Short mmCIF file of C-alpha atoms in Angstrom, two decimals:
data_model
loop_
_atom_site.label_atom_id
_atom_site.label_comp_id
_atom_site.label_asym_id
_atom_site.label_seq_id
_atom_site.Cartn_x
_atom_site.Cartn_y
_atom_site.Cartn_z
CA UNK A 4 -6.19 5.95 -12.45
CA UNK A 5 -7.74 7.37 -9.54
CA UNK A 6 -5.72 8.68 -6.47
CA UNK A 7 -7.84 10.39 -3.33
CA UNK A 8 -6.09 12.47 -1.22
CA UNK A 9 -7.33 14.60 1.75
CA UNK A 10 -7.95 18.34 2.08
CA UNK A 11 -3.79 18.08 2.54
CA UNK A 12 -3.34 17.44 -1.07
CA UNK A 13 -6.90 18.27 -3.13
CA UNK A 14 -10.49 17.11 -2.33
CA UNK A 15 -11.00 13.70 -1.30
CA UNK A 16 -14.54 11.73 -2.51
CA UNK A 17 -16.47 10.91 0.05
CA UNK A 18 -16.83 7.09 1.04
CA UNK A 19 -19.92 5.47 -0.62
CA UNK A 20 -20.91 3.43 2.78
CA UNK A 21 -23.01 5.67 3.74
CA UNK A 22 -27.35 6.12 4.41
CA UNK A 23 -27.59 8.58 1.35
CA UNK A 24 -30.60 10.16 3.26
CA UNK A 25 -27.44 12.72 4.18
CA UNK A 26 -26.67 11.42 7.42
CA UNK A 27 -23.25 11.02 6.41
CA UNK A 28 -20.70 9.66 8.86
CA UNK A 29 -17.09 9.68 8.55
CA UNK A 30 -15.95 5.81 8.09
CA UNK A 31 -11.91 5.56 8.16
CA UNK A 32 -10.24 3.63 5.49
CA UNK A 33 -8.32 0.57 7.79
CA UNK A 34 -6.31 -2.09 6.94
CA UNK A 35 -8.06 -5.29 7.44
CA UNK A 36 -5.80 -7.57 9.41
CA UNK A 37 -4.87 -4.17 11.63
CA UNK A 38 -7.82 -3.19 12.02
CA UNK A 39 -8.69 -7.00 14.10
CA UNK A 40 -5.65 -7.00 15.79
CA UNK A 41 -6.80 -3.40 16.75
CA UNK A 42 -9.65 -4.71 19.00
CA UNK A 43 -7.34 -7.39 20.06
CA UNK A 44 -4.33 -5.83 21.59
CA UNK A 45 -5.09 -3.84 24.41
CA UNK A 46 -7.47 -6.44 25.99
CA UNK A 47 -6.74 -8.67 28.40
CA UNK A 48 -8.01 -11.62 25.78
CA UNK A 49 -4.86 -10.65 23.94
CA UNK A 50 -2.84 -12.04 26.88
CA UNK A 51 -5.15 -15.32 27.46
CA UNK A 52 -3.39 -18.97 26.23
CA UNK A 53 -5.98 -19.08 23.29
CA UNK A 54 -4.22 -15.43 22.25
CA UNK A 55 -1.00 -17.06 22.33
CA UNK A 56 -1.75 -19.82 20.12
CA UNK A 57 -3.41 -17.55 17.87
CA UNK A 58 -0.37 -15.18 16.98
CA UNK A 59 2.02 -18.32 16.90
CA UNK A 60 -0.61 -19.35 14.07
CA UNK A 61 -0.42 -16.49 12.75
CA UNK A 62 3.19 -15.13 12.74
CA UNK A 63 5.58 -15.98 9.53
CA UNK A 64 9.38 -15.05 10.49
CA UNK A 65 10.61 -12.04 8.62
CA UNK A 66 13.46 -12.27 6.16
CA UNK A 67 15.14 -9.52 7.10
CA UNK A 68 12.84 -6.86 5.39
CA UNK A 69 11.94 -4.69 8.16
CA UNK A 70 10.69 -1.25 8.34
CA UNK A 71 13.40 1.31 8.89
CA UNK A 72 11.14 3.07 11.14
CA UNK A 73 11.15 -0.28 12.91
CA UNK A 74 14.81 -1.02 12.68
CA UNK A 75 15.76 2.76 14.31
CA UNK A 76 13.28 1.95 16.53
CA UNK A 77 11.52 5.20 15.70
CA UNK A 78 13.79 7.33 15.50
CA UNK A 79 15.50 7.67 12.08
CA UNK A 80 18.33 9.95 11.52
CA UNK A 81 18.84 12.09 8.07
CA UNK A 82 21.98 9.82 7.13
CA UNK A 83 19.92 6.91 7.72
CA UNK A 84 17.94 7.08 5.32
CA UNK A 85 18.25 4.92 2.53
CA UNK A 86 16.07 7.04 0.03
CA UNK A 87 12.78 8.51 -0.74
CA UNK A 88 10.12 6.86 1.31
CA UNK A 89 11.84 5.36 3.32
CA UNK A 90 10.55 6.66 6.59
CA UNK A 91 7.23 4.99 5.14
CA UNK A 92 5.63 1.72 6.87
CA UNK A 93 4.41 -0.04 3.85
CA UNK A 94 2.59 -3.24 4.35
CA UNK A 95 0.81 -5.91 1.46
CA UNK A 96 -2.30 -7.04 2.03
CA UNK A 97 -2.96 -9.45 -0.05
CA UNK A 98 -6.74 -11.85 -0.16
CA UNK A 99 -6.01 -15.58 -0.81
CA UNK A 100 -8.99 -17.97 -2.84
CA UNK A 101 -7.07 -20.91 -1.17
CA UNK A 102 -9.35 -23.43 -3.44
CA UNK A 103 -8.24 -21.62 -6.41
CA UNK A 104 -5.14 -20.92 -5.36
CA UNK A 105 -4.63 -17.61 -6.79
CA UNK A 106 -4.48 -13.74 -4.79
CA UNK A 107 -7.66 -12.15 -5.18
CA UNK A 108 -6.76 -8.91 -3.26
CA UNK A 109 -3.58 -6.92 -3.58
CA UNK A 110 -3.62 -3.97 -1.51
CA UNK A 111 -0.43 -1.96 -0.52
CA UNK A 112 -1.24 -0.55 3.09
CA UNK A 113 1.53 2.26 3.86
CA UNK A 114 1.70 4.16 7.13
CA UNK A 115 3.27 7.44 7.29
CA UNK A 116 4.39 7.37 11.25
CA UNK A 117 5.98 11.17 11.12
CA UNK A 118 2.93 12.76 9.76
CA UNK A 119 0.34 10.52 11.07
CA UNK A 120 -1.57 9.52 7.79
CA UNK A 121 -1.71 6.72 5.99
CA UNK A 122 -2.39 5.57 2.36
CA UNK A 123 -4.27 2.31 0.87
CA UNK A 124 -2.97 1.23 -2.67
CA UNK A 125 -5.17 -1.46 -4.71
CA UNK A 126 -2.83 -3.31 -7.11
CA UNK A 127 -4.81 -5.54 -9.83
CA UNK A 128 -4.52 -8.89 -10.19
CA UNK A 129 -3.94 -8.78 -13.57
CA UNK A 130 -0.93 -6.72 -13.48
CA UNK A 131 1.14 -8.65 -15.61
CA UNK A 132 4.99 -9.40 -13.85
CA UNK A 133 8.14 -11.34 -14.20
CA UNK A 134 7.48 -13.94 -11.53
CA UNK A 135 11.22 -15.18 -10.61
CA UNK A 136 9.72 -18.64 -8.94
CA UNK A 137 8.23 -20.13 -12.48
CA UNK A 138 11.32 -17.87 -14.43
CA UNK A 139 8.42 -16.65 -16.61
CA UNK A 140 5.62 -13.80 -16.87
CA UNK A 141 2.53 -14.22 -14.82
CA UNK A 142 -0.28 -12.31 -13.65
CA UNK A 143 0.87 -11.19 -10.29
CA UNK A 144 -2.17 -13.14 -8.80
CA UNK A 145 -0.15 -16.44 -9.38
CA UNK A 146 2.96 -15.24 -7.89
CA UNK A 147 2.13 -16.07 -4.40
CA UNK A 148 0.93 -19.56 -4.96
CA UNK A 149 4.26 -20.06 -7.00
CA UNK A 150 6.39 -18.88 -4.21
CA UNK A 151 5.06 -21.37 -1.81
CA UNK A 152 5.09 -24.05 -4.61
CA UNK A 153 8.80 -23.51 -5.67
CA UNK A 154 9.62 -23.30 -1.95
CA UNK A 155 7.60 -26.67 -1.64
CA UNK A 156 10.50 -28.28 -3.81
CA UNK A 157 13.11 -26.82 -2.09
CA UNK A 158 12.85 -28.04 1.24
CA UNK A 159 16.27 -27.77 2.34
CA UNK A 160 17.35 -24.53 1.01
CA UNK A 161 13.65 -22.85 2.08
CA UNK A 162 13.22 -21.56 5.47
CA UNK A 163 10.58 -23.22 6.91
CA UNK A 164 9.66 -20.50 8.94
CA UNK A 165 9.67 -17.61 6.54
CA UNK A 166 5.99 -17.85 4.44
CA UNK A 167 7.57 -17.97 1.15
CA UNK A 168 4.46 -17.14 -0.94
CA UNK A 169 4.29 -13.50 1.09
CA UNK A 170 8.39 -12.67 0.80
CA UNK A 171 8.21 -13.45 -3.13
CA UNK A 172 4.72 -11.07 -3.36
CA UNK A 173 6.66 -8.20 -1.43
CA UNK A 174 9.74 -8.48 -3.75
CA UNK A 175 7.89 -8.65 -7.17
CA UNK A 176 5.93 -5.87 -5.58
CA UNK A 177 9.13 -3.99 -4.35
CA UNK A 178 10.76 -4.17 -7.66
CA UNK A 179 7.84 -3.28 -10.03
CA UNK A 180 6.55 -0.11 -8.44
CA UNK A 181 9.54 0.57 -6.70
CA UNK A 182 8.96 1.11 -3.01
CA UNK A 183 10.38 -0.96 -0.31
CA UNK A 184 7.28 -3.32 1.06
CA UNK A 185 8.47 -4.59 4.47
CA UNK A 186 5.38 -6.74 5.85
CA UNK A 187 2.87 -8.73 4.25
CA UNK A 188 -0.44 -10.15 5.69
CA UNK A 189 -2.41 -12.75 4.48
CA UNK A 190 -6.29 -13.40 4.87
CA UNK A 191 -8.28 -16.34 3.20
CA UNK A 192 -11.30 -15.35 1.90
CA UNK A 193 -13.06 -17.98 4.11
CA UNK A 194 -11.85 -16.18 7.47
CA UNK A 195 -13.78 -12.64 6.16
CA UNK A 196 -16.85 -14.99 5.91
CA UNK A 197 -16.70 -16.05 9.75
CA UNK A 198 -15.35 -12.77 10.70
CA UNK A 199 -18.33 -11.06 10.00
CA UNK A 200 -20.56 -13.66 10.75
CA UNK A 201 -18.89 -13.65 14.49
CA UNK A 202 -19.48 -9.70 14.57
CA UNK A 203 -23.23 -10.48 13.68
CA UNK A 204 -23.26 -9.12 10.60
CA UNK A 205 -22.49 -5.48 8.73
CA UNK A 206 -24.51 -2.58 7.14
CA UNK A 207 -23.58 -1.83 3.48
CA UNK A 208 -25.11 0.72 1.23
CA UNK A 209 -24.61 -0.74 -2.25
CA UNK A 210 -24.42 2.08 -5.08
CA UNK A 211 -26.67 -0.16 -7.79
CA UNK A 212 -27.95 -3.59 -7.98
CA UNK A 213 -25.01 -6.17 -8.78
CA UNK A 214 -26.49 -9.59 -10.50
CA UNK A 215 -23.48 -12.13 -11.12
CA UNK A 216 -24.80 -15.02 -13.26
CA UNK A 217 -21.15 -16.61 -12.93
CA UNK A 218 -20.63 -16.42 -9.20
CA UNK A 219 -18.22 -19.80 -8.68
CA UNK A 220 -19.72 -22.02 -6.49
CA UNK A 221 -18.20 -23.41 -3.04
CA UNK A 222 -16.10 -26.54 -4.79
CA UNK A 223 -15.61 -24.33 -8.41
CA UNK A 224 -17.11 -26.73 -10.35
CA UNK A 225 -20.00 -24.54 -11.46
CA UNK A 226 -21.69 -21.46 -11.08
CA UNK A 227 -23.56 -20.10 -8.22
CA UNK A 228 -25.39 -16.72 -9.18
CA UNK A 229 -25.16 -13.86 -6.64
CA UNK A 230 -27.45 -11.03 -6.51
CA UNK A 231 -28.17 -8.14 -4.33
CA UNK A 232 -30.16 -5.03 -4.93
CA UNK A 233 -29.41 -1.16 -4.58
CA UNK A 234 -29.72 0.39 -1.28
CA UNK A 235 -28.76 0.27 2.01
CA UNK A 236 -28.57 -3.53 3.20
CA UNK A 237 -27.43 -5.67 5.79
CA UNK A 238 -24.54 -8.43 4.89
CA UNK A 239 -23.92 -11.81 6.57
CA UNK A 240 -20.55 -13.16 6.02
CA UNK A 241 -21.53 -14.95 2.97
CA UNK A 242 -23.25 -12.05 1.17
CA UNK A 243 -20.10 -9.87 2.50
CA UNK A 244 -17.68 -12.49 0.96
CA UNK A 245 -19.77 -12.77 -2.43
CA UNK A 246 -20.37 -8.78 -2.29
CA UNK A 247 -16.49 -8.84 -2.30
CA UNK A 248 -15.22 -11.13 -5.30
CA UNK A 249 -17.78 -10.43 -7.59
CA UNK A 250 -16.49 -8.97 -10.69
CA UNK A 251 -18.52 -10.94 -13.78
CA UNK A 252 -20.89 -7.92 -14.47
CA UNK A 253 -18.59 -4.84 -13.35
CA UNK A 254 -14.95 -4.19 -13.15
CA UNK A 255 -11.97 -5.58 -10.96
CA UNK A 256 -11.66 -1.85 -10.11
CA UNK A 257 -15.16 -1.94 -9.15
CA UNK A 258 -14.69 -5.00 -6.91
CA UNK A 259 -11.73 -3.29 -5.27
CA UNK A 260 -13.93 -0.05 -4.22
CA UNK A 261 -16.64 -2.68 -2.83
CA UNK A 262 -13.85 -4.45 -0.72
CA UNK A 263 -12.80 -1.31 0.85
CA UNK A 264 -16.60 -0.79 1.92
CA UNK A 265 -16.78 -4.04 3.75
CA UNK A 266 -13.03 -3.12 5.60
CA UNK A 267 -14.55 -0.46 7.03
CA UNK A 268 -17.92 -1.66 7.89
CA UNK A 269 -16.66 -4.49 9.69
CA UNK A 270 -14.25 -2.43 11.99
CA UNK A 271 -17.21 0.14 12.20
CA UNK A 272 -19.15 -2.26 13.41
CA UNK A 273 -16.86 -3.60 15.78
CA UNK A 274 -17.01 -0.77 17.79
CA UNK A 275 -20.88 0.20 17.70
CA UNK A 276 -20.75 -3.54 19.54
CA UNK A 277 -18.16 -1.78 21.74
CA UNK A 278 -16.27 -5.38 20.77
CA UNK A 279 -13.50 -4.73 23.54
CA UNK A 280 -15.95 -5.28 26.24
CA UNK A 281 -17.07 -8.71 25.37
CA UNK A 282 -14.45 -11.54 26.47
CA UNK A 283 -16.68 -14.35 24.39
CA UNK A 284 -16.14 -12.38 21.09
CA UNK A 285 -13.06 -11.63 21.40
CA UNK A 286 -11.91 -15.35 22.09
CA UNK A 287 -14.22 -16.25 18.71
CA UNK A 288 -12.53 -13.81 17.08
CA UNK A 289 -8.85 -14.99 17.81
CA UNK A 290 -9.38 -18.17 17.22
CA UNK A 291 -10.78 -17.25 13.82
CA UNK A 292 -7.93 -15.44 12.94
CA UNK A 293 -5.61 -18.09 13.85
CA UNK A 294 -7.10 -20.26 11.19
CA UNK A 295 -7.19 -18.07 8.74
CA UNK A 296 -4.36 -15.26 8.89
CA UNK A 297 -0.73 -14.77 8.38
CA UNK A 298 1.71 -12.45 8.46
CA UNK A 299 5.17 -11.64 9.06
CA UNK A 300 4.64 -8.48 11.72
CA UNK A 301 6.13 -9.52 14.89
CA UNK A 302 4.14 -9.01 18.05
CA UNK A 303 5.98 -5.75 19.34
CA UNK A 304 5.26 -4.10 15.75
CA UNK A 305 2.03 -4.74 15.65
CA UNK A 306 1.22 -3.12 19.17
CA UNK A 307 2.89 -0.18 17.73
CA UNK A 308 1.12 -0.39 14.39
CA UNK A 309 -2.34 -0.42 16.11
CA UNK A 310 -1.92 2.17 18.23
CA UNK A 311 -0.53 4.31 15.19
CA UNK A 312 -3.91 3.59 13.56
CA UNK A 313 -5.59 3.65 16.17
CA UNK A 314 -4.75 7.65 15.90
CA UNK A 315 -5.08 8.12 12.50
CA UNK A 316 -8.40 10.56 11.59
CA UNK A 317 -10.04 9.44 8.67
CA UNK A 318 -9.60 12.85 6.89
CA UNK A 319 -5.72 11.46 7.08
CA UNK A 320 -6.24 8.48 5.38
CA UNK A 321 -6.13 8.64 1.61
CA UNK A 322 -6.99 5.95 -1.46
CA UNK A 323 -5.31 4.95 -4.71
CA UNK A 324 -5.93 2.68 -7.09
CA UNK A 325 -3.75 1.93 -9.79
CA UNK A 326 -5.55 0.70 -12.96
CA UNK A 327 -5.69 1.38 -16.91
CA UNK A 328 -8.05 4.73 -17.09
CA UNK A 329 -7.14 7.26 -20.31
CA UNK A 330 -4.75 9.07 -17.78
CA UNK A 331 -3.50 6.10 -15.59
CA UNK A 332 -0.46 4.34 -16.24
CA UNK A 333 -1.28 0.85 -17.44
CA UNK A 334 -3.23 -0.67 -20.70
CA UNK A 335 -4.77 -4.00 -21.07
CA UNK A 336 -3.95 -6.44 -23.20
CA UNK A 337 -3.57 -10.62 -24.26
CA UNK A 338 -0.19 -12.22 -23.44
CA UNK A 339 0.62 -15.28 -25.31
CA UNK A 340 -2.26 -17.43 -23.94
CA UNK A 341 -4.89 -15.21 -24.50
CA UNK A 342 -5.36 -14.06 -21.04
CA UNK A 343 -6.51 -10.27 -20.06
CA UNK A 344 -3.26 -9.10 -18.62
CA UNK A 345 -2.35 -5.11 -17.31
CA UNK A 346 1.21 -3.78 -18.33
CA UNK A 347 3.04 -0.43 -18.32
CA UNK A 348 1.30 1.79 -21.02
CA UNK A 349 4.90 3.06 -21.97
CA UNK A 350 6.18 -0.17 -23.04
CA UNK A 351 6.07 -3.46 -20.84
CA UNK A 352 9.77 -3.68 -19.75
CA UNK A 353 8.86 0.46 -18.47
CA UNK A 354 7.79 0.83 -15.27
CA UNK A 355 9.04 4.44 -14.53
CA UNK A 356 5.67 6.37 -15.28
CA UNK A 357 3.76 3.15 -12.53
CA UNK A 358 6.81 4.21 -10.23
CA UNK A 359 6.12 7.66 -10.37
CA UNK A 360 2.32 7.34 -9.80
CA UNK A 361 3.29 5.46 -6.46
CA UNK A 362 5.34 7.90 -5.36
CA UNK A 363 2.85 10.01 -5.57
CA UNK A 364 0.41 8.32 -3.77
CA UNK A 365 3.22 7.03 -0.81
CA UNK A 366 5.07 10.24 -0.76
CA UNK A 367 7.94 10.44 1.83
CA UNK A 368 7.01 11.61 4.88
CA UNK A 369 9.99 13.96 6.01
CA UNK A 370 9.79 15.88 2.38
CA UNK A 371 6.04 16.09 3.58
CA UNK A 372 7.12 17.53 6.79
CA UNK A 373 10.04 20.04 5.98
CA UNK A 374 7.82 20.99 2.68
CA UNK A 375 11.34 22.24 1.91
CA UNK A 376 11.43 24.96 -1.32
CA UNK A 377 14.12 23.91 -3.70
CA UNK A 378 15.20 26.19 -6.25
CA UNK A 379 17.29 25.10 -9.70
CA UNK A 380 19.99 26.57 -11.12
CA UNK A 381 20.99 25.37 -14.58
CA UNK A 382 24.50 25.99 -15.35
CA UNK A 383 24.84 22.42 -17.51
CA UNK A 384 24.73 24.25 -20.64
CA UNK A 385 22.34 21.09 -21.56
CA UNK A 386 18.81 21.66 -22.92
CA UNK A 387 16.02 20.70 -20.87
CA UNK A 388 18.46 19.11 -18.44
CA UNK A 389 16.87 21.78 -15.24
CA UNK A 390 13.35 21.01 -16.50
CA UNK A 391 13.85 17.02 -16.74
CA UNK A 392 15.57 17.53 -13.40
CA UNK A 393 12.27 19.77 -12.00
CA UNK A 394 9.67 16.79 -13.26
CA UNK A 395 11.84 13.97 -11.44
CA UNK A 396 11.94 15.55 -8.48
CA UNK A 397 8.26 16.59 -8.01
CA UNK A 398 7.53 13.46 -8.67
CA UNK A 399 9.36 12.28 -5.73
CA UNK A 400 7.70 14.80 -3.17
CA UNK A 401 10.45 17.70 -3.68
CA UNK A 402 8.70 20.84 -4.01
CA UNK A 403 10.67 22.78 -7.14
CA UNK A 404 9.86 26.94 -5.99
CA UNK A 405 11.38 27.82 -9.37
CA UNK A 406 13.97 27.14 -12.61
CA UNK A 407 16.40 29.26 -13.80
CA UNK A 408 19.35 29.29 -16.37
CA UNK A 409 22.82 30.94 -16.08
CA UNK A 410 24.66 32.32 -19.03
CA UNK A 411 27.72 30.56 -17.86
CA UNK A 412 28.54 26.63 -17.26
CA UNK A 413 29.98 25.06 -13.77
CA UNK A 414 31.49 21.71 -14.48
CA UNK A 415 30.27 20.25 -10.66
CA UNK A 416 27.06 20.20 -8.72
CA UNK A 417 26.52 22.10 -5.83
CA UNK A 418 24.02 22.84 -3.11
CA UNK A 419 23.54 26.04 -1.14
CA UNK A 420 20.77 25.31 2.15
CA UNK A 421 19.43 26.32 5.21
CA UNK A 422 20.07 24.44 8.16
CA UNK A 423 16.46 23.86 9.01
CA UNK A 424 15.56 20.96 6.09
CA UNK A 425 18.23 18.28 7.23
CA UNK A 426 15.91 15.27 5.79
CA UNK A 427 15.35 16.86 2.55
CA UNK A 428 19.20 18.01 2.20
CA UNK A 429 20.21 14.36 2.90
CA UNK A 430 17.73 12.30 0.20
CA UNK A 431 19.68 15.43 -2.33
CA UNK A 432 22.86 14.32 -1.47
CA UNK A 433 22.06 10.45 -1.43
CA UNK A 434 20.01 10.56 -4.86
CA UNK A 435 23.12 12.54 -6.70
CA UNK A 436 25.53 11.49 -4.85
CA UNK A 437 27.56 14.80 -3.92
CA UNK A 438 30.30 14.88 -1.74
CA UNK A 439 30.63 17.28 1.01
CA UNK A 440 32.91 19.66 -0.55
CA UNK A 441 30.10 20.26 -2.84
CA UNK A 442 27.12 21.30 -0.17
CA UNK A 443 27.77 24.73 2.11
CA UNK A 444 25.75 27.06 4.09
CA UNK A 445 24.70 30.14 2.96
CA UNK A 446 21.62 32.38 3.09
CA UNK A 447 19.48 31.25 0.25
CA UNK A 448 16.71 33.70 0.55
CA UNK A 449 12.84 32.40 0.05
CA UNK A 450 14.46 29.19 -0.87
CA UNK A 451 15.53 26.48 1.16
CA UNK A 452 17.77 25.09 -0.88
CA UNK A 453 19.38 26.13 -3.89
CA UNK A 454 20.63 22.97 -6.30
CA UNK A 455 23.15 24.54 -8.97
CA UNK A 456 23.90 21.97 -12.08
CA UNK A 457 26.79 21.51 -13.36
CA UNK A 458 27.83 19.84 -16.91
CA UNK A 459 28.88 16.52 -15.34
CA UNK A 460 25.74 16.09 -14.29
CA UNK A 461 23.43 13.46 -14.62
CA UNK A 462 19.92 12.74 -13.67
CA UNK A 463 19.14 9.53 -11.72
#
C-alpha cells in the first residue's frame, strides 16, 4: 500500500520526473482529461465551431450522480450533507485498450474544493468485483466493456445518452470502496498517442531500463518488444503510450507510477510551449480529443473544475495507490479460471479495512477544515465499545483528543459542543443518528465536542 501525502499529513516522496543532476522542479500531479481541457477553456478556441463539436463528442449525459458541491452550487450547508466525504469532488479516470476491450487505467481523481487540494487514487485492474452487468465476478477491468455490452442488448430500456460502460464503473467503484464517484472520464489509449505527438513530444526521466519481450503488437496478434533505457529521455507518443502499458517485466503498480509521470509531463510541457498562445494547436488538440474522450462533466463543471486545478499547488496534491503490499489491504490470488485476481485480505465478501484505507486517502474536507477535537466518554458499561468507537472514527477524519470511562452507565447518547464545528457536529449526528434532545451547548473545555455513550449504543 502506499499513500503520499503532503507536509499537511507526513512527508510526501518526491516525483521521479525529474533531471537527477538535482535540478529538481516541482511537477503537479493532474488529472489527465482536466488537465487538456485546462489549456482549452479560457481560450477563445474553446468558443470556435470545431470546440463545439468537440465537447458534443465528448459529453455523456449524467445519470443523476452529481457532485454535491455541484448540486449546492458551492455552497453546501451542514444539514446537507449526506455523510463523510461528501463535500469531496471525486472523479474516475479510467484508460480504455478499445482493441482489447478491457480498462487499462483506473484512477480515482478527487478534488477537495474547501481546502483546495486534491488526491489521485490508482485502483488495479485486477481488483477482483461483483460485476452486476454479467451477474458474476470479474476483474474490474471487464466491467466497463460489460456495461456497454449489456446496455447494447437493452436498447429500449438503456439511455442512449448516458455512456453506460462509465455509470456501471462509478457504481461498482462507489460500492466497493465506498465513496460516492460522481463523474467519470474516458480516454483511449490511442488519443494519449496523438496527444503527445501534437504537443511535439515529452521529457521523461525513466528510473531503470524497462525491456518488454511481450509488448502486444498494434492488431494483438503477436508480440512487439518495447525497450527503453535508464535516464533522462525524450518520448514520442508511441514510446509514451508503450512507456505506459508496459507491465511484462515489472509490476501493474509499477506501470501505474510510470503513467502518472507521463500526466504530468504532458501538461508540463504544455505550458513550456505556452500552448494557450497557439490557435493551430489548440484546434489539433480539440479535435483529438473529440475522437478519443468521454465523459459525463457538463460544460459549466468543467470550467469550474479547471479553474479549481488550475489553483491547486503541487505540494497540495497527494498520491495513493491501493495494491497488495505486507501492510496494504488486498492479497492476490486465482479465481476459478486461473486468473491473477486482487481481493480484500480480510476475506473477499470484506471490504471494510479497503474502505477505510480510502477514507484515508479522500478524507472529508470540512473535518479537515474544523480539525474539530472530539473527546469520548464511555458510559456503555461495554468493553472496548469507546476504543472500537475511537478507531472508526479516526478512520473517517475525526480527530479523537482522548478516551475515558465513567464508573456509572447512561442508557442514551449524548453530545456536548461548541458552536464553532457545525460540519463536524452534523456528520456526528447523521452517522448515529441522535435526535436533538440528545445534543446541547455547553462549555466543553480543550475539547470541541464531547460524545458521551450510552448502553443502547451501537457503532455504525
Amino acid at each position: 500500500m502506499l499513500l503520499r501525502r503532503n507536509s499537511s499529513y507526513q512527508s510526501i516522496q518526491p516525483n521521479r520526473n525529474i533531471d537527477p543532476s538535482g535540478n529538481k522542479q516541482r511537477k503537479s500531479l493532474r488529472f489527465f482529461l482536466l488537465g487538456l481541457i485546462v489549456l482549452i477553456v479560457g481560450t477563445v478556441g474553446w468558443i470556435t465551431v470545431s470546440g463545439i463539436i468537440a465537447f458534443k463528442n465528448i459529453s455523456a449525459k449524467n445519470a443523476d450522480d452529481r457532485s454535491s458541491f455541484f448540486r449546492h452550487n458551492g455552497e453546501i450547508s451542514p444539514d446537507q450533507l449526506l455523510g463523510e466525504g461528501d463535500s469531496r469532488i471525486n472523479i474516475l479516470s479510467l484508460g480504455i485498450d478499445a482493441a482489447a476491450g478491457l480498462t487499462d487505467s483506473i484512477e480515482i481523481v478527487s478534488i477537495d474544493p474547501i481546502n483546495k487540494k486534491m488526491a489521485l487514487l490508482s485502483v488495479p485492474r485486477d481488483l477482483y468485483v461483483y460485476n452486476s452487468a454479467e451477474n458474476r465476478k470479474t476483474k474490474i477491468n471487464e466491467v466497463y466493456n460489460s456495461g456497454v455490452s449489456a446496455c447494447s442488448k437493452k436498447e429500449k430500456t438503456c439511455d442512449p445518452k448516458v455512456d453506460a460502460g462509465g455509470a456501471l464503473m462509478k457504481k461498482t467503484i462507489s460500492d466497493n470502496l465506498g465513496i460516492q464517484v460522481s463523474y467519470f472520464a474516458r480516454v483511449d489509449f490511442s488519443g494519449v498517442k496523438k496527444i503527445v505527438d501534437t504537443l511535439g513530444g515529452i521529457q521523461i526521466y525513466v528510473d531503470k531500463a524497462i525491456y518488454d519481450p511481450k509488448y502486444p503488437n498494434s492488431t494483438n496478434t503477436g508480440f512487439d518488444p518495447f525497450s527503453i533505457k535508464a535516464g533522462l529521455q525524450n518520448l514520442s507518443g508511441e514510446t509514451a503510450l508503450k512507456y505506459s502499458r508496459s507491465r511484462q517485466t515489472t509490476s501493474d503498480f509499477d506501470r501505474t507510477r510510470r503513467q502518472q509521470q507521463v500526466i504530468s509531463a504532458i501538461r508540463q510541457k504544455a505550458f513550456q510551449l505556452n500552448f494557450l498562445a497557439n490557435p493551430k494547436k489548440i484546434t489539433d488538440l480539440i479535435s483529438t480529443i473529440g475522437r478519443n474522450f468521454k465523459t459525463d462533466l457538463q460544460s459549466g463543471e468543467i470550467v469550474t473544475l479547471s479553474k479549481m486545478i488550475a489553483e491547486i499547488d503541487s505540494a497540495d496534491t497527494t498520491t495513493a495507490i491501493l495494491d497488495n503490499g505486507p501492510n496494504a489491504p488486498l492479497v492476490s490470488t486465482t479465481n476459478n479460471l486461473g486468473q491473477y485476481v486482487l481481493i480484500p485480505k480480510i476475506s473477499e465478501s470484506d471490504w471494510s479495512e479497503i474502505q477505510e484505507f480510502t477514507m484515508t486517502a479522500l478524507p472529508e474536507p470540512y473535518l479537515v477544515k474544523e480539525a474539530a477535537r472530539v473527546k469520548i466518554i464511555d458510559s456503555s458499561g461495554k468493553i472496548d465499545l469507546a476504543d472500537k468507537l475511537k478507531k472508526k472514527l479516526n478512520s473517517l477524519g475525526y480527530t479523537i483528543s482522548r478516551v475515558d470511562t465513567t464508573s456509572t452507565t447512561q442508557k442514551n447518547s449524548t453530545i456536548t459542543y461548541s458552536t464553532d464545528k457545525p460540519y463536524t457536529l452534523a456528520l456526528l449526528k447523521r452517522r448515529f443518528g441522535l435526535k436533538p434532545q440528545e445534543l446541547k451547548t455547553s462549555s466543553v473545555g480543550s475539547e470541541d465536542i464531547i460524545f458521551t455513550i450510552g448502553s443502547t449504543f451501537s457503532s455504525k
